[in-house]
PDB file of C-alpha atoms in Angstrom:
ATOM      1  CA  MET A 168      -0.031   0.018  -0.008  1.00 60.00           C
ATOM      2  CA  SER A 169       1.414   3.402  -1.001  1.00 73.00           C
ATOM      3  CA  GLU A 170       2.076   6.168   1.477  1.00 91.00           C
ATOM      4  CA  THR A 171      -0.159   9.228   1.511  1.00 93.00           C
ATOM      5  CA  LEU A 172       2.246  12.151   1.179  1.00 95.00           C
ATOM      6  CA  LEU A 173      -0.171  15.036   0.861  1.00 96.00           C
ATOM      7  CA  GLU A 174      -3.863  15.511   1.619  1.00 96.00           C
ATOM      8  CA  LEU A 175      -5.940  18.559   0.687  1.00 96.00           C
ATOM      9  CA  ASN A 176      -9.277  18.951   2.351  1.00 96.00           C
ATOM     10  CA  ASP A 177     -11.702  21.600   1.160  1.00 96.00           C
ATOM     11  CA  ILE A 178      -8.839  24.072   0.419  1.00 96.00           C
ATOM     12  CA  GLY A 179      -9.829  27.639  -0.460  1.00 95.00           C
ATOM     13  CA  LYS A 180      -8.156  30.976  -1.383  1.00 95.00           C
ATOM     14  CA  PHE A 181      -9.946  34.258  -1.525  1.00 93.00           C
ATOM     15  CA  TYR A 182      -9.021  37.827  -2.515  1.00 91.00           C
ATOM     16  CA  GLY A 183     -11.847  39.936  -0.997  1.00 89.00           C
ATOM     17  CA  ASN A 184     -14.985  38.855  -2.809  1.00 89.00           C
ATOM     18  CA  ILE A 185     -13.019  37.060  -5.535  1.00 89.00           C
ATOM     19  CA  ILE A 186     -12.941  33.234  -5.237  1.00 89.00           C
ATOM     20  CA  ALA A 187      -9.542  32.061  -6.572  1.00 93.00           C
ATOM     21  CA  LEU A 188     -10.004  28.518  -5.231  1.00 94.00           C
ATOM     22  CA  LYS A 189     -12.849  26.869  -3.270  1.00 93.00           C
ATOM     23  CA  GLY A 190     -13.629  23.408  -2.026  1.00 93.00           C
ATOM     24  CA  VAL A 191     -10.557  21.583  -3.399  1.00 95.00           C
ATOM     25  CA  THR A 192      -9.934  18.108  -2.051  1.00 95.00           C
ATOM     26  CA  THR A 193      -7.432  15.494  -3.271  1.00 96.00           C
ATOM     27  CA  THR A 194      -4.588  13.209  -2.194  1.00 96.00           C
ATOM     28  CA  VAL A 195      -1.082  12.677  -3.485  1.00 97.00           C
ATOM     29  CA  GLU A 196       0.381   9.207  -2.964  1.00 96.00           C
ATOM     30  CA  ALA A 197       4.073   8.148  -3.082  1.00 95.00           C
ATOM     31  CA  GLY A 198       4.657   6.433  -6.460  1.00 95.00           C
ATOM     32  CA  GLN A 199       1.539   7.814  -8.076  1.00 96.00           C
ATOM     33  CA  VAL A 200       0.599  10.690 -10.382  1.00 97.00           C
ATOM     34  CA  THR A 201      -2.170  13.098  -9.438  1.00 97.00           C
ATOM     35  CA  CYS A 202      -3.288  15.124 -12.505  1.00 97.00           C
ATOM     36  CA  VAL A 203      -4.852  18.560 -11.945  1.00 96.00           C
ATOM     37  CA  LEU A 204      -6.825  19.581 -15.036  1.00 95.00           C
ATOM     38  CA  GLY A 205      -8.430  22.828 -16.007  1.00 90.00           C
ATOM     39  CA  ASP A 206      -8.549  25.487 -18.710  1.00 86.00           C
ATOM     40  CA  ASN A 207      -7.058  28.982 -18.346  1.00 83.00           C
ATOM     41  CA  GLY A 208      -8.480  30.694 -15.297  1.00 83.00           C
ATOM     42  CA  ALA A 209      -9.555  27.408 -13.714  1.00 88.00           C
ATOM     43  CA  GLY A 210      -7.356  27.990 -10.560  1.00 91.00           C
ATOM     44  CA  LYS A 211      -4.387  25.785 -11.440  1.00 92.00           C
ATOM     45  CA  SER A 212      -1.801  28.545 -10.769  1.00 91.00           C
ATOM     46  CA  THR A 213      -3.328  29.328  -7.341  1.00 94.00           C
ATOM     47  CA  PHE A 214      -3.400  25.630  -6.552  1.00 95.00           C
ATOM     48  CA  ILE A 215       0.388  25.391  -7.328  1.00 93.00           C
ATOM     49  CA  LYS A 216       1.285  28.467  -5.369  1.00 93.00           C
ATOM     50  CA  ILE A 217      -0.462  27.188  -2.221  1.00 95.00           C
ATOM     51  CA  LEU A 218       1.381  23.867  -2.405  1.00 95.00           C
ATOM     52  CA  ALA A 219       4.669  25.601  -3.169  1.00 93.00           C
ATOM     53  CA  GLY A 220       4.385  28.056  -0.315  1.00 93.00           C
ATOM     54  CA  VAL A 221       3.972  31.230  -2.455  1.00 93.00           C
ATOM     55  CA  HIS A 222       0.470  31.850  -1.088  1.00 93.00           C
ATOM     56  CA  GLU A 223      -1.122  30.707   2.196  1.00 94.00           C
ATOM     57  CA  HIS A 224      -4.568  29.017   1.957  1.00 95.00           C
ATOM     58  CA  ASP A 225      -7.513  30.787   3.593  1.00 95.00           C
ATOM     59  CA  ALA A 226      -9.792  27.816   4.161  1.00 95.00           C
ATOM     60  CA  GLY A 227      -9.519  24.025   4.501  1.00 95.00           C
ATOM     61  CA  GLU A 228      -6.756  21.782   5.617  1.00 96.00           C
ATOM     62  CA  LEU A 229      -3.340  20.883   4.046  1.00 96.00           C
ATOM     63  CA  VAL A 230      -1.758  17.789   5.559  1.00 96.00           C
ATOM     64  CA  PHE A 231       1.778  16.804   4.604  1.00 95.00           C
ATOM     65  CA  GLN A 232       2.996  13.428   5.807  1.00 94.00           C
ATOM     66  CA  GLY A 233       0.373  13.364   8.598  1.00 92.00           C
ATOM     67  CA  GLU A 234       1.100  16.898   9.801  1.00 94.00           C
ATOM     68  CA  GLU A 235      -1.241  19.852   9.141  1.00 95.00           C
ATOM     69  CA  MET A 236       0.716  22.634   7.416  1.00 92.00           C
ATOM     70  CA  ASN A 237       0.270  26.234   6.338  1.00 92.00           C
ATOM     71  CA  PHE A 238       3.348  27.010   4.259  1.00 92.00           C
ATOM     72  CA  THR A 239       4.372  30.642   4.544  1.00 92.00           C
ATOM     73  CA  SER A 240       7.344  30.649   2.083  1.00 93.00           C
ATOM     74  CA  PRO A 241       8.632  28.603  -0.866  1.00 92.00           C
ATOM     75  CA  ARG A 242      11.720  27.710   1.244  1.00 91.00           C
ATOM     76  CA  GLN A 243       9.541  26.134   3.934  1.00 94.00           C
ATOM     77  CA  ALA A 244       7.745  24.022   1.316  1.00 94.00           C
ATOM     78  CA  LEU A 245      11.056  23.091  -0.314  1.00 91.00           C
ATOM     79  CA  ASP A 246      12.616  22.133   2.979  1.00 92.00           C
ATOM     80  CA  ARG A 247       9.708  19.737   3.492  1.00 94.00           C
ATOM     81  CA  GLY A 248      10.314  18.192   0.109  1.00 94.00           C
ATOM     82  CA  ILE A 249       7.733  19.908  -2.117  1.00 95.00           C
ATOM     83  CA  ALA A 250       9.440  21.019  -5.392  1.00 93.00           C
ATOM     84  CA  ALA A 251       7.755  22.908  -8.148  1.00 91.00           C
ATOM     85  CA  VAL A 252       9.023  22.889 -11.691  1.00 90.00           C
ATOM     86  CA  TYR A 253       7.414  25.829 -13.439  1.00 85.00           C
ATOM     87  CA  GLN A 254       6.843  26.421 -17.171  1.00 75.00           C
ATOM     88  CA  ASP A 255       9.838  28.747 -17.483  1.00 70.00           C
ATOM     89  CA  LEU A 256      11.997  26.097 -15.745  1.00 69.00           C
ATOM     90  CA  ALA A 257      14.194  28.666 -14.087  1.00 73.00           C
ATOM     91  CA  MET A 258      17.138  27.771 -16.328  1.00 83.00           C
ATOM     92  CA  VAL A 259      19.834  29.825 -17.901  1.00 86.00           C
ATOM     93  CA  PRO A 260      19.963  28.967 -21.640  1.00 88.00           C
ATOM     94  CA  LEU A 261      23.620  29.949 -22.214  1.00 91.00           C
ATOM     95  CA  MET A 262      24.827  28.051 -19.138  1.00 91.00           C
ATOM     96  CA  SER A 263      25.940  24.404 -19.377  1.00 93.00           C
ATOM     97  CA  VAL A 264      23.694  21.480 -18.565  1.00 93.00           C
ATOM     98  CA  TRP A 265      25.642  20.579 -15.435  1.00 93.00           C
ATOM     99  CA  ARG A 266      25.675  24.242 -14.162  1.00 93.00           C
ATOM    100  CA  ASN A 267      21.829  24.314 -14.620  1.00 92.00           C
ATOM    101  CA  PHE A 268      21.544  21.025 -12.782  1.00 92.00           C
ATOM    102  CA  TRP A 269      23.274  22.534  -9.676  1.00 92.00           C
ATOM    103  CA  LEU A 270      22.477  26.261  -9.980  1.00 87.00           C
ATOM    104  CA  GLY A 271      24.797  27.418  -7.218  1.00 81.00           C
ATOM    105  CA  SER A 272      24.698  24.239  -5.065  1.00 87.00           C
ATOM    106  CA  GLU A 273      27.728  22.634  -6.718  1.00 89.00           C
ATOM    107  CA  PRO A 274      29.984  20.267  -4.632  1.00 90.00           C
ATOM    108  CA  THR A 275      33.208  22.008  -3.641  1.00 91.00           C
ATOM    109  CA  LYS A 276      36.679  20.926  -2.588  1.00 90.00           C
ATOM    110  CA  GLY A 277      39.574  22.597  -0.734  1.00 86.00           C
ATOM    111  CA  VAL A 278      39.663  24.017   2.792  1.00 86.00           C
ATOM    112  CA  TRP A 279      37.907  27.119   3.974  1.00 83.00           C
ATOM    113  CA  PRO A 280      38.481  29.961   3.156  1.00 84.00           C
ATOM    114  CA  VAL A 281      39.889  28.683  -0.125  1.00 87.00           C
ATOM    115  CA  ARG A 282      37.246  26.464  -1.689  1.00 90.00           C
ATOM    116  CA  TRP A 283      36.284  25.933  -5.393  1.00 90.00           C
ATOM    117  CA  VAL A 284      33.784  24.052  -7.400  1.00 91.00           C
ATOM    118  CA  ASP A 285      34.567  20.390  -7.945  1.00 93.00           C
ATOM    119  CA  LYS A 286      33.790  20.347 -11.671  1.00 93.00           C
ATOM    120  CA  ALA A 287      34.557  16.644 -12.206  1.00 93.00           C
ATOM    121  CA  LYS A 288      32.219  15.507  -9.362  1.00 94.00           C
ATOM    122  CA  SER A 289      29.518  18.015 -10.419  1.00 94.00           C
ATOM    123  CA  LYS A 290      29.469  16.741 -14.032  1.00 93.00           C
ATOM    124  CA  ARG A 291      29.668  13.134 -13.009  1.00 93.00           C
ATOM    125  CA  ILE A 292      26.731  13.404 -10.552  1.00 93.00           C
ATOM    126  CA  ALA A 293      24.617  15.374 -13.030  1.00 93.00           C
ATOM    127  CA  LYS A 294      25.161  12.835 -15.707  1.00 92.00           C
ATOM    128  CA  GLU A 295      24.499   9.895 -13.414  1.00 91.00           C
ATOM    129  CA  GLU A 296      21.302  11.407 -11.988  1.00 89.00           C
ATOM    130  CA  MET A 297      19.891  12.171 -15.426  1.00 86.00           C
ATOM    131  CA  ALA A 298      20.858   8.661 -16.562  1.00 87.00           C
ATOM    132  CA  LYS A 299      18.800   7.232 -13.680  1.00 82.00           C
ATOM    133  CA  MET A 300      15.787   9.021 -15.185  1.00 78.00           C
ATOM    134  CA  GLY A 301      16.536   7.511 -18.547  1.00 76.00           C
ATOM    135  CA  ILE A 302      18.105  10.707 -19.906  1.00 78.00           C
ATOM    136  CA  ASP A 303      21.282  10.312 -21.976  1.00 81.00           C
ATOM    137  CA  ILE A 304      23.034  13.699 -22.162  1.00 82.00           C
ATOM    138  CA  ARG A 305      26.190  13.191 -24.295  1.00 81.00           C
ATOM    139  CA  ASP A 306      27.986  16.286 -23.152  1.00 88.00           C
ATOM    140  CA  THR A 307      27.033  18.092 -19.894  1.00 91.00           C
ATOM    141  CA  GLU A 308      29.135  21.046 -21.007  1.00 93.00           C
ATOM    142  CA  GLN A 309      26.726  21.875 -23.820  1.00 92.00           C
ATOM    143  CA  PRO A 310      24.484  24.940 -23.202  1.00 93.00           C
ATOM    144  CA  VAL A 311      21.115  23.913 -21.856  1.00 90.00           C
ATOM    145  CA  GLY A 312      19.522  26.093 -24.519  1.00 89.00           C
ATOM    146  CA  THR A 313      20.668  23.701 -27.192  1.00 89.00           C
ATOM    147  CA  LEU A 314      18.491  20.902 -25.677  1.00 86.00           C
ATOM    148  CA  SER A 315      14.938  20.231 -26.864  1.00 81.00           C
ATOM    149  CA  GLY A 316      12.014  21.340 -24.710  1.00 81.00           C
ATOM    150  CA  GLY A 317      11.508  17.772 -23.506  1.00 81.00           C
ATOM    151  CA  GLU A 318      15.154  17.419 -22.594  1.00 83.00           C
ATOM    152  CA  ARG A 319      15.142  20.733 -20.656  1.00 85.00           C
ATOM    153  CA  GLN A 320      12.147  19.480 -18.678  1.00 84.00           C
ATOM    154  CA  SER A 321      13.985  16.258 -17.900  1.00 84.00           C
ATOM    155  CA  VAL A 322      16.974  18.158 -16.512  1.00 88.00           C
ATOM    156  CA  ALA A 323      14.664  20.116 -14.164  1.00 88.00           C
ATOM    157  CA  ILE A 324      12.903  16.916 -13.111  1.00 87.00           C
ATOM    158  CA  ALA A 325      16.198  15.088 -12.383  1.00 89.00           C
ATOM    159  CA  ARG A 326      17.427  18.111 -10.410  1.00 89.00           C
ATOM    160  CA  ALA A 327      14.375  18.174  -8.240  1.00 89.00           C
ATOM    161  CA  VAL A 328      14.623  14.401  -7.572  1.00 88.00           C
ATOM    162  CA  TYR A 329      18.307  14.615  -6.670  1.00 90.00           C
ATOM    163  CA  PHE A 330      17.772  17.435  -4.187  1.00 90.00           C
ATOM    164  CA  GLY A 331      15.306  15.374  -2.180  1.00 89.00           C
ATOM    165  CA  ALA A 332      11.883  16.113  -3.550  1.00 93.00           C
ATOM    166  CA  LYS A 333       9.112  13.958  -2.108  1.00 95.00           C
ATOM    167  CA  VAL A 334       6.330  15.690  -3.914  1.00 96.00           C
ATOM    168  CA  LEU A 335       7.088  16.980  -7.425  1.00 95.00           C
ATOM    169  CA  ILE A 336       4.748  19.618  -8.971  1.00 95.00           C
ATOM    170  CA  LEU A 337       5.009  19.909 -12.745  1.00 94.00           C
ATOM    171  CA  ASP A 338       3.368  23.086 -14.164  1.00 92.00           C
ATOM    172  CA  GLU A 339       2.132  22.382 -17.683  1.00 91.00           C
ATOM    173  CA  PRO A 340       5.351  20.657 -18.770  1.00 89.00           C
ATOM    174  CA  THR A 341       3.960  19.509 -22.140  1.00 88.00           C
ATOM    175  CA  SER A 342       2.055  22.743 -23.103  1.00 85.00           C
ATOM    176  CA  ALA A 343       4.673  24.093 -25.559  1.00 78.00           C
ATOM    177  CA  LEU A 344       5.862  20.758 -26.950  1.00 83.00           C
ATOM    178  CA  GLY A 345       5.070  18.667 -29.919  1.00 83.00           C
ATOM    179  CA  VAL A 346       3.724  15.129 -29.837  1.00 86.00           C
ATOM    180  CA  LYS A 347       7.041  13.309 -29.677  1.00 85.00           C
ATOM    181  CA  GLN A 348       8.615  15.639 -27.014  1.00 84.00           C
ATOM    182  CA  SER A 349       5.380  15.487 -24.977  1.00 87.00           C
ATOM    183  CA  GLY A 350       5.771  11.748 -24.931  1.00 88.00           C
ATOM    184  CA  VAL A 351       9.304  12.010 -23.723  1.00 85.00           C
ATOM    185  CA  VAL A 352       8.169  14.195 -20.794  1.00 88.00           C
ATOM    186  CA  LEU A 353       5.370  11.867 -19.936  1.00 92.00           C
ATOM    187  CA  ARG A 354       7.863   9.057 -19.770  1.00 89.00           C
ATOM    188  CA  TYR A 355       9.931  11.044 -17.319  1.00 88.00           C
ATOM    189  CA  ILE A 356       6.839  11.671 -15.190  1.00 91.00           C
ATOM    190  CA  LEU A 357       6.248   7.968 -14.923  1.00 92.00           C
ATOM    191  CA  GLU A 358       9.936   7.381 -14.102  1.00 89.00           C
ATOM    192  CA  ALA A 359       9.764  10.009 -11.243  1.00 90.00           C
ATOM    193  CA  ALA A 360       6.688   8.118  -9.840  1.00 93.00           C
ATOM    194  CA  LYS A 361       8.529   4.797 -10.094  1.00 91.00           C
ATOM    195  CA  ARG A 362      11.196   6.254  -7.903  1.00 88.00           C
ATOM    196  CA  GLY A 363       8.691   6.794  -5.186  1.00 91.00           C
ATOM    197  CA  LEU A 364       7.797  10.456  -5.623  1.00 93.00           C
ATOM    198  CA  GLY A 365       4.291  11.776  -5.480  1.00 96.00           C
ATOM    199  CA  VAL A 366       3.876  13.633  -8.756  1.00 96.00           C
ATOM    200  CA  ILE A 367       1.359  16.456  -9.288  1.00 97.00           C
ATOM    201  CA  PHE A 368       0.949  16.973 -13.094  1.00 96.00           C
ATOM    202  CA  ILE A 369      -0.787  20.268 -13.928  1.00 95.00           C
ATOM    203  CA  THR A 370      -2.223  20.283 -17.447  1.00 94.00           C
ATOM    204  CA  HIS A 371      -5.084  21.461 -19.643  1.00 91.00           C
ATOM    205  CA  ASN A 372      -4.705  18.425 -21.887  1.00 91.00           C
ATOM    206  CA  PRO A 373      -6.724  15.312 -20.837  1.00 92.00           C
ATOM    207  CA  ASN A 374      -5.009  13.240 -23.513  1.00 92.00           C
ATOM    208  CA  HIS A 375      -1.700  13.844 -21.795  1.00 93.00           C
ATOM    209  CA  ALA A 376      -3.086  13.284 -18.292  1.00 95.00           C
ATOM    210  CA  TRP A 377      -4.930  10.044 -18.938  1.00 95.00           C
ATOM    211  CA  PRO A 378      -1.981   7.702 -19.893  1.00 94.00           C
ATOM    212  CA  VAL A 379       0.059   8.645 -16.735  1.00 96.00           C
ATOM    213  CA  GLY A 380      -2.536   9.666 -14.162  1.00 96.00           C
ATOM    214  CA  ASP A 381      -3.642   7.595 -11.106  1.00 97.00           C
ATOM    215  CA  ARG A 382      -5.938  10.352  -9.763  1.00 97.00           C
ATOM    216  CA  PHE A 383      -7.669  13.276 -11.449  1.00 97.00           C
ATOM    217  CA  LEU A 384      -8.690  16.598  -9.918  1.00 96.00           C
ATOM    218  CA  ILE A 385     -10.788  18.827 -12.233  1.00 94.00           C
ATOM    219  CA  LEU A 386     -10.885  22.584 -11.687  1.00 93.00           C
ATOM    220  CA  ASN A 387     -13.257  25.072 -13.290  1.00 89.00           C
ATOM    221  CA  ARG A 388     -13.304  28.748 -12.381  1.00 88.00           C
ATOM    222  CA  GLY A 389     -11.583  28.110  -9.092  1.00 89.00           C
ATOM    223  CA  GLN A 390     -13.914  25.272  -7.934  1.00 90.00           C
ATOM    224  CA  SER A 391     -13.450  21.552  -7.892  1.00 91.00           C
ATOM    225  CA  MET A 392     -15.526  19.693 -10.458  1.00 90.00           C
ATOM    226  CA  GLY A 393     -14.509  16.318  -8.954  1.00 90.00           C
ATOM    227  CA  ASN A 394     -11.660  14.248  -7.655  1.00 94.00           C
ATOM    228  CA  PHE A 395     -11.489  10.792  -9.082  1.00 95.00           C
ATOM    229  CA  ALA A 396      -9.325   7.669  -8.989  1.00 95.00           C
ATOM    230  CA  LYS A 397      -8.629   6.348 -12.527  1.00 95.00           C
ATOM    231  CA  GLU A 398     -11.087   3.442 -12.129  1.00 95.00           C
ATOM    232  CA  GLU A 399     -13.837   5.858 -11.242  1.00 95.00           C
ATOM    233  CA  ILE A 400     -13.914   7.868 -14.485  1.00 94.00           C
ATOM    234  CA  THR A 401     -13.397   7.551 -18.229  1.00 92.00           C
ATOM    235  CA  ILE A 402     -11.397   9.862 -20.393  1.00 91.00           C
ATOM    236  CA  ASP A 403     -14.611  10.983 -22.110  1.00 90.00           C
ATOM    237  CA  GLU A 404     -16.177  11.913 -18.732  1.00 90.00           C
ATOM    238  CA  LEU A 405     -12.922  13.628 -17.739  1.00 91.00           C
ATOM    239  CA  THR A 406     -12.955  15.756 -20.902  1.00 88.00           C
ATOM    240  CA  SER A 407     -16.614  16.627 -20.521  1.00 86.00           C
ATOM    241  CA  LEU A 408     -16.198  17.694 -16.882  1.00 86.00           C
ATOM    242  CA  MET A 409     -13.122  19.740 -17.683  1.00 81.00           C
ATOM    243  CA  ALA A 410     -14.813  21.537 -20.604  1.00 72.00           C
ATOM    244  CA  GLY A 411     -18.018  22.029 -18.608  1.00 63.00           C
ATOM    245  CA  GLY A 412     -20.259  19.422 -20.156  1.00 55.00           C
ATOM    246  CA  ALA A 413     -23.388  21.665 -20.571  1.00 54.00           C
ATOM    247  CA  GLU A 414     -21.361  24.485 -22.031  1.00 55.00           C
ATOM    248  CA  LEU A 415     -19.661  22.078 -24.525  1.00 54.00           C
ATOM    249  CA  GLU A 416     -23.017  20.606 -25.659  1.00 60.00           C
ATOM    250  CA  GLU A 417     -24.412  24.103 -26.134  1.00 65.00           C
ATOM    251  CA  LEU A 418     -21.372  25.075 -28.251  1.00 59.00           C
ATOM    252  CA  GLN A 419     -21.757  21.956 -30.376  1.00 63.00           C
ATOM    253  CA  SER A 420     -25.456  22.785 -30.975  1.00 69.00           C
ATOM    254  CA  GLU A 421     -24.487  26.325 -32.001  1.00 71.00           C
ATOM    255  CA  LEU A 422     -21.895  25.001 -34.440  1.00 70.00           C
ATOM    256  CA  GLU A 423     -24.409  22.550 -35.906  1.00 74.00           C
ATOM    257  CA  ARG A 424     -26.890  25.429 -36.519  1.00 74.00           C
ATOM    258  CA  ALA A 425     -24.161  27.572 -38.103  1.00 75.00           C
ATOM    259  CA  ARG A 426     -23.409  24.941 -40.808  1.00 67.00           C
TER     260      ARG A 426
END
């Protein structure tokens, strides 16, 4: 039986009279992928920021490894093992792959006050950790900007795993990628789950979520439209809920009349 890493119970976030998020409940299990689906404005960004410690939640309960939490900073969430990989990836395109892997946390050698970066060790560990994820980077000296979008995502995922992430939040990692590169990233998502992480995959694409997801949370205009285990829902039902079933049917009727 897998370990429950994260529980969200009726989580809400409000800005005055504006409801950013309301009534959100889901769980994140070790070794599983929880997919959070919704169109633009659904509340996905607010959801990420609450988990990553950027915003505090105003209602509900956030339980991490059995302890109720209210993260007040990204550092606090990161120290607990919750790592977010955002769409912009926080990478420096002209910097080498291994430098982007470490980003200032490189191993050093020497004796204080004279210490310097252990380049050989840094490169070796970066290459080994990416290989564990199934990523074959031929030359870690190459600028990260020369990698494909899928490969850059993989570097960010491997980095988060190496630095002790227990819960990995991936913010729309396939949104700007073609079919083949999206498939590469989905494979890395499954690999991260196999290594025991609880993965939260944020996406607006049910066709990307369905092959890798174990649980699905659907958001629409800041509110939960449902929280389902995979065996409780079909991909057609998932798509319909995400699109707002009645609105989708109304649109289809209008298009039929317009023909």
